């Protein structure tokens, strides 16, 4: 690869498909460009392993050699994107966004309850495919959102490169989660034991339906959020988390975890109610990812010691302290996400100096087809998250 140097290749993203599971890998490629060392952290569909079994986040895998993509998609040009000049040694790869809130009203043209433009989710997805997104996992935070996500997936075209002769599974680029966000536990589960039981039964039914369709790949978004207790108190959040962890163990899905300002409480509950002593040896659970991680290295190491992955997005890259934490997290424990439309990398953020890829942007009031909306992140921005993580590495 001339001046390119391969580093660690490790499993990062699971996709359930009956007895099969797709596991994607991180690769760190270092290349000399214009006398300066640039780093590119890449997720590529050249690095796909198919495992037999039902457990997600399987780390018993073999390393692979990075293969160069021989061509770039030409069905549509990348939409209004400017990139820094690159040498021929740069790899063309495909990305995976493990957390995208594609059900948000911003993609329907509504901002703070005010309509600004026509729905443009098809354009957002097209921009993602044009910029080498290979898979996107849609995050759900309620029972209804899980249903809506499955409907969206069923109604969405597989993308510009879909093979008419290929099976539906191989064409599909969208997947989703199912679960209750901690700030919504009170409104969703209700006040009585009967309402909690009824809700959990419905959630279980939706999960089974989604798994049968090979579209639903994780439980979540579930966890704890002590920064917004005005929406749900701590006791109810903990109860909702524990009930969902019990279901996750039953259906054997990995966890998409939310953790904000809760100290070690999430870690303690996971230890007691999910990673039960002896399980990992005799009946290992699926594991999961703590998404949008912005905590300290000590807490990250605790989660990693449980076998969990650390999800990184723009909110994980705001301060120099954040960057120092990311630098210390091993590549084989990192997962990349946008958490769009939120968590954009802003000019005031410490990580912005590493961003090389820019997208033409307009405000929502001056919306223009083919442009991104200022302050509204999209899956295509995953490349910026990759660049910042690679930069600090």
XYZ file of C-alpha atoms in Angstrom:
393
model
C 0.000 0.000 0.000
C 3.016 2.280 -0.490
C 2.914 4.701 2.443
C -0.221 3.216 4.006
C 0.254 1.210 7.177
C -2.309 -1.222 8.500
C -3.206 -1.269 12.175
C -5.713 -3.134 14.297
C -8.727 -4.788 12.633
C -11.433 -5.567 15.139
C -15.175 -6.371 15.241
C -17.526 -3.480 15.782
C -21.073 -3.739 14.424
C -23.415 -6.750 14.624
C -26.323 -7.485 12.323
C -28.558 -10.408 13.189
C -29.879 -12.558 10.380
C -31.320 -15.772 11.708
C -28.192 -17.800 12.495
C -25.893 -15.361 10.731
C -24.310 -12.223 12.006
C -22.390 -9.606 10.065
C -19.492 -8.031 11.893
C -17.802 -4.917 10.568
C -14.305 -3.830 11.403
C -12.306 -0.721 12.175
C -9.106 -0.081 10.345
C -6.596 2.675 10.986
C -4.750 3.683 7.857
C -1.885 6.145 8.017
C -0.842 7.884 4.813
C 1.734 10.510 3.862
C 0.063 13.399 2.062
C 1.747 16.675 1.078
C 4.519 16.123 3.624
C 2.043 15.877 6.511
C 0.806 12.728 8.221
C -2.941 12.309 7.891
C -4.930 9.569 9.512
C -8.178 8.121 8.282
C -10.317 5.929 10.509
C -12.384 3.807 8.188
C -15.304 1.412 8.301
C -15.376 -0.629 5.141
C -17.599 -3.282 3.673
C -14.437 -4.893 2.370
C -14.078 -6.171 5.923
C -17.122 -8.345 6.457
C -17.045 -11.575 8.387
C -19.976 -13.948 8.496
C -20.192 -15.868 11.750
C -22.431 -18.787 12.596
C -24.130 -18.462 15.942
C -26.535 -16.146 17.679
C -24.316 -14.001 19.897
C -23.542 -10.444 18.891
C -20.233 -8.644 19.365
C -18.329 -11.902 18.977
C -14.633 -11.140 19.481
C -13.409 -14.572 18.477
C -12.567 -13.582 14.953
C -9.625 -13.539 12.582
C -7.914 -10.409 11.329
C -8.380 -9.544 7.670
C -6.299 -7.685 5.138
C -7.741 -4.376 3.970
C -8.780 -4.503 0.332
C -8.843 -1.388 -1.795
C -12.119 -0.512 -3.528
C -11.333 -0.363 -7.240
C -14.008 2.145 -8.126
C -16.235 4.853 -6.748
C -19.989 4.887 -7.264
C -20.802 6.804 -10.433
C -24.579 6.518 -10.511
C -24.786 9.913 -8.858
C -22.052 12.333 -7.995
C -21.520 13.130 -4.310
C -23.933 15.923 -3.485
C -22.273 19.322 -3.067
C -19.382 17.999 -1.062
C -15.904 19.481 -0.938
C -12.978 17.368 0.145
C -9.310 18.078 0.731
C -7.061 16.862 -2.039
C -5.919 13.294 -1.488
C -3.232 11.054 -2.840
C -3.850 7.865 -4.739
C -3.108 5.908 -1.584
C -6.330 7.073 0.105
C -8.846 4.277 0.493
C -12.416 4.537 -0.780
C -14.550 2.863 1.839
C -18.074 2.449 3.116
C -19.237 3.725 6.483
C -21.776 2.503 9.016
C -23.737 4.881 11.244
C -24.757 2.874 14.311
C -27.107 5.581 15.646
C -29.270 7.883 13.518
C -32.563 9.485 14.617
C -34.108 9.443 11.153
C -37.624 9.667 12.603
C -36.956 13.186 13.874
C -39.301 15.910 12.612
C -36.384 17.874 11.141
C -36.263 15.361 8.295
C -39.926 16.173 7.670
C -39.007 19.842 7.342
C -40.242 20.851 10.821
C -37.970 22.766 13.221
C -39.141 23.632 16.721
C -42.725 22.897 15.581
C -42.409 25.281 12.630
C -42.572 23.971 9.044
C -39.635 25.249 6.999
C -39.477 23.037 3.933
C -40.860 19.870 2.367
C -39.853 16.498 3.852
C -36.423 15.585 2.524
C -35.508 12.258 4.108
C -35.120 10.615 0.655
C -32.551 13.291 -0.223
C -30.790 12.794 3.108
C -30.535 9.065 2.463
C -29.360 9.613 -1.094
C -26.652 11.935 0.192
C -25.648 9.188 2.631
C -25.373 6.551 -0.107
C -23.474 8.978 -2.365
C -20.959 9.543 0.410
C -20.254 5.856 1.018
C -22.698 5.007 3.824
C -23.228 1.274 3.679
C -25.540 0.713 6.664
C -27.550 2.945 8.997
C -29.170 1.875 12.266
C -32.263 3.954 13.097
C -32.618 4.679 16.803
C -36.026 4.217 18.432
C -36.951 5.542 21.879
C -40.546 4.354 22.236
C -42.738 1.448 21.178
C -44.364 3.587 18.482
C -41.009 4.763 17.175
C -39.892 1.151 16.816
C -43.012 0.441 14.764
C -42.436 3.585 12.694
C -38.804 2.651 12.100
C -39.757 -0.797 10.823
C -42.342 0.791 8.527
C -39.785 3.292 7.241
C -37.322 0.504 6.508
C -39.941 -1.488 4.642
C -40.908 1.539 2.542
C -37.401 2.756 1.764
C -35.613 1.937 -1.436
C -32.463 -0.106 -0.906
C -30.306 2.547 -2.585
C -28.808 3.407 -5.969
C -26.575 0.351 -6.188
C -29.222 -2.236 -5.369
C -28.945 -5.369 -7.461
C -32.294 -6.393 -8.896
C -31.205 -10.029 -8.739
C -29.967 -9.888 -5.153
C -32.053 -11.007 -2.194
C -33.803 -8.339 -0.100
C -31.525 -8.900 2.884
C -28.347 -8.145 0.965
C -29.908 -4.993 -0.505
C -31.205 -3.530 2.735
C -29.147 -0.698 4.183
C -31.439 0.377 7.018
C -31.848 -1.380 10.374
C -33.320 -0.232 13.687
C -33.493 -0.636 17.450
C -36.468 -1.044 19.780
C -36.667 0.222 23.336
C -37.687 3.035 25.668
C -35.429 6.025 26.212
C -34.856 6.764 29.929
C -36.476 10.213 29.730
C -39.648 8.640 28.310
C -40.140 5.796 30.762
C -42.760 7.639 32.780
C -44.917 8.648 29.818
C -44.594 5.282 28.092
C -44.961 2.715 30.852
C -47.753 4.388 32.784
C -48.493 4.281 36.497
C -49.719 0.751 37.246
C -48.089 -2.704 37.217
C -50.674 -3.735 34.638
C -49.710 -0.912 32.266
C -46.017 -1.819 32.598
C -46.708 -5.490 31.843
C -48.917 -4.649 28.860
C -46.319 -2.302 27.406
C -43.482 -4.810 27.792
C -45.586 -7.477 26.097
C -46.203 -5.197 23.113
C -42.520 -4.280 22.963
C -41.574 -7.946 22.948
C -43.995 -8.596 20.090
C -42.548 -5.763 17.991
C -39.018 -7.004 18.671
C -39.875 -10.516 17.525
C -41.520 -9.148 14.372
C -38.498 -6.992 13.611
C -36.064 -9.829 14.185
C -38.081 -12.124 11.922
C -37.801 -9.466 9.212
C -34.031 -9.209 9.831
C -34.470 -5.456 10.388
C -34.229 -5.073 14.164
C -30.682 -5.453 15.484
C -30.539 -4.039 19.034
C -32.486 -3.176 22.185
C -32.545 0.537 22.841
C -32.262 3.276 23.257
C -32.312 2.389 26.954
C -30.319 3.555 29.940
C -30.170 6.416 32.440
C -30.333 10.208 32.049
C -30.020 12.304 35.210
C -29.571 15.553 33.263
C -33.280 15.682 32.372
C -35.096 14.483 35.459
C -37.966 16.861 34.699
C -39.121 14.245 32.179
C -38.669 11.150 34.325
C -37.450 10.554 37.872
C -34.518 8.321 38.761
C -36.582 5.515 40.289
C -38.768 5.135 37.195
C -35.730 5.268 34.902
C -34.041 2.486 36.823
C -37.172 0.354 36.845
C -37.602 0.833 33.093
C -33.979 -0.045 32.452
C -34.109 -3.228 34.527
C -37.318 -4.423 32.859
C -35.774 -3.877 29.433
C -32.538 -5.616 30.390
C -34.569 -8.648 31.399
C -36.211 -8.628 27.971
C -32.862 -8.119 26.222
C -31.517 -11.236 27.907
C -34.583 -13.150 26.788
C -34.489 -12.094 23.110
C -30.683 -12.107 22.980
C -30.224 -8.728 21.343
C -27.269 -6.378 21.943
C -27.881 -3.171 23.894
C -27.859 0.387 22.560
C -27.250 2.223 25.821
C -27.797 5.849 26.867
C -25.812 7.242 29.804
C -25.872 10.887 30.861
C -24.747 12.298 34.197
C -25.616 9.100 36.072
C -22.202 8.366 37.542
C -21.638 4.629 37.986
C -25.347 3.780 38.281
C -25.646 2.381 34.734
C -22.531 0.278 35.228
C -23.801 -1.042 38.570
C -27.222 -1.983 37.159
C -25.689 -3.711 34.145
C -23.451 -5.739 36.439
C -26.334 -6.808 38.649
C -29.139 -7.323 36.135
C -27.480 -8.077 32.778
C -23.896 -9.304 33.119
C -24.833 -11.725 35.875
C -21.940 -13.627 37.453
C -21.071 -16.731 35.480
C -23.154 -15.789 32.449
C -20.314 -14.769 30.210
C -18.787 -18.207 30.559
C -21.822 -20.480 30.656
C -24.421 -18.449 28.724
C -22.861 -15.250 27.362
C -25.194 -12.341 26.686
C -25.112 -10.291 23.506
C -23.301 -7.258 24.944
C -23.781 -3.823 23.430
C -22.545 -0.258 23.063
C -22.664 2.796 25.341
C -23.508 5.333 22.685
C -22.646 9.043 22.573
C -20.060 8.519 25.281
C -18.745 11.731 26.854
C -17.557 10.435 30.219
C -14.098 9.919 31.659
C -11.592 7.219 30.805
C -12.118 5.372 34.104
C -15.823 4.881 33.364
C -15.090 3.915 29.760
C -12.676 1.265 30.979
C -15.305 -0.110 33.356
C -17.783 -0.481 30.493
C -15.121 -2.052 28.286
C -14.225 -4.495 31.045
C -17.819 -5.708 30.820
C -17.249 -6.353 27.116
C -19.190 -3.281 25.967
C -18.212 -0.991 23.099
C -17.939 2.800 23.260
C -19.970 4.850 20.763
C -18.408 8.102 19.575
C -20.149 11.052 17.895
C -19.797 14.843 17.836
C -20.911 15.141 21.463
C -18.004 12.869 22.392
C -15.517 15.236 20.747
C -16.353 18.652 22.207
C -13.485 19.280 24.629
C -9.801 18.476 24.825
C -10.636 16.199 27.746
C -13.057 14.321 25.472
C -10.343 13.925 22.843
C -7.886 12.652 25.444
C -10.371 9.941 26.435
C -11.008 8.908 22.827
C -7.262 8.714 22.218
C -6.930 6.091 24.966
C -9.845 3.887 23.899
C -8.544 0.933 21.828
C -9.682 0.908 18.214
C -11.258 -2.482 18.677
C -13.657 -1.037 21.279
C -14.824 1.991 19.263
C -18.059 2.368 17.314
C -18.864 5.430 15.214
C -22.189 7.246 14.995
C -23.723 10.626 14.168
C -26.759 10.587 16.506
C -28.189 12.854 13.829
C -29.857 15.305 13.617
C -28.111 16.105 16.901
C -24.467 16.030 17.996
C -22.949 17.997 15.114
C -19.279 18.943 15.308
C -19.229 22.723 15.746
C -16.606 25.405 15.225
C -16.221 25.777 18.996
C -15.483 22.081 19.539
C -11.956 20.870 20.176
C -12.238 18.179 17.510
C -13.106 20.533 14.644
C -9.442 21.037 13.702
C -9.338 17.475 12.392
C -12.395 17.794 10.121
C -11.357 17.721 6.486
C -14.652 17.043 4.734
C -17.139 19.898 4.401
C -20.691 19.891 3.043
C -22.455 22.868 1.484
C -24.969 24.115 4.045
C -27.979 26.448 4.156
C -30.168 27.526 7.057
C -33.572 25.882 7.401
C -35.220 29.177 6.346
C -33.149 29.235 3.147
C -33.420 25.538 2.478
C -32.003 24.427 -0.838
C -32.340 20.985 -2.375
C -28.964 19.250 -2.470
C -27.550 21.130 0.527
C -27.317 20.112 4.150
C -29.200 22.176 6.738
C -27.126 24.174 9.198
C -27.265 22.601 12.671
C -28.967 19.429 11.384
C -26.555 16.523 11.241
C -27.034 13.700 8.738
C -25.591 10.201 8.306
C -23.223 11.556 5.637
C -21.432 13.471 8.408
C -20.086 10.177 9.782
C -16.943 10.934 7.784
C -16.307 13.953 10.038
C -16.554 11.807 13.166
C -14.108 9.357 11.581
C -11.670 12.130 10.759
C -11.666 13.543 14.276
C -11.193 10.143 15.909
C -8.405 9.332 13.452
C -6.827 12.714 14.081
C -6.513 12.218 17.818
C -5.235 8.672 17.335
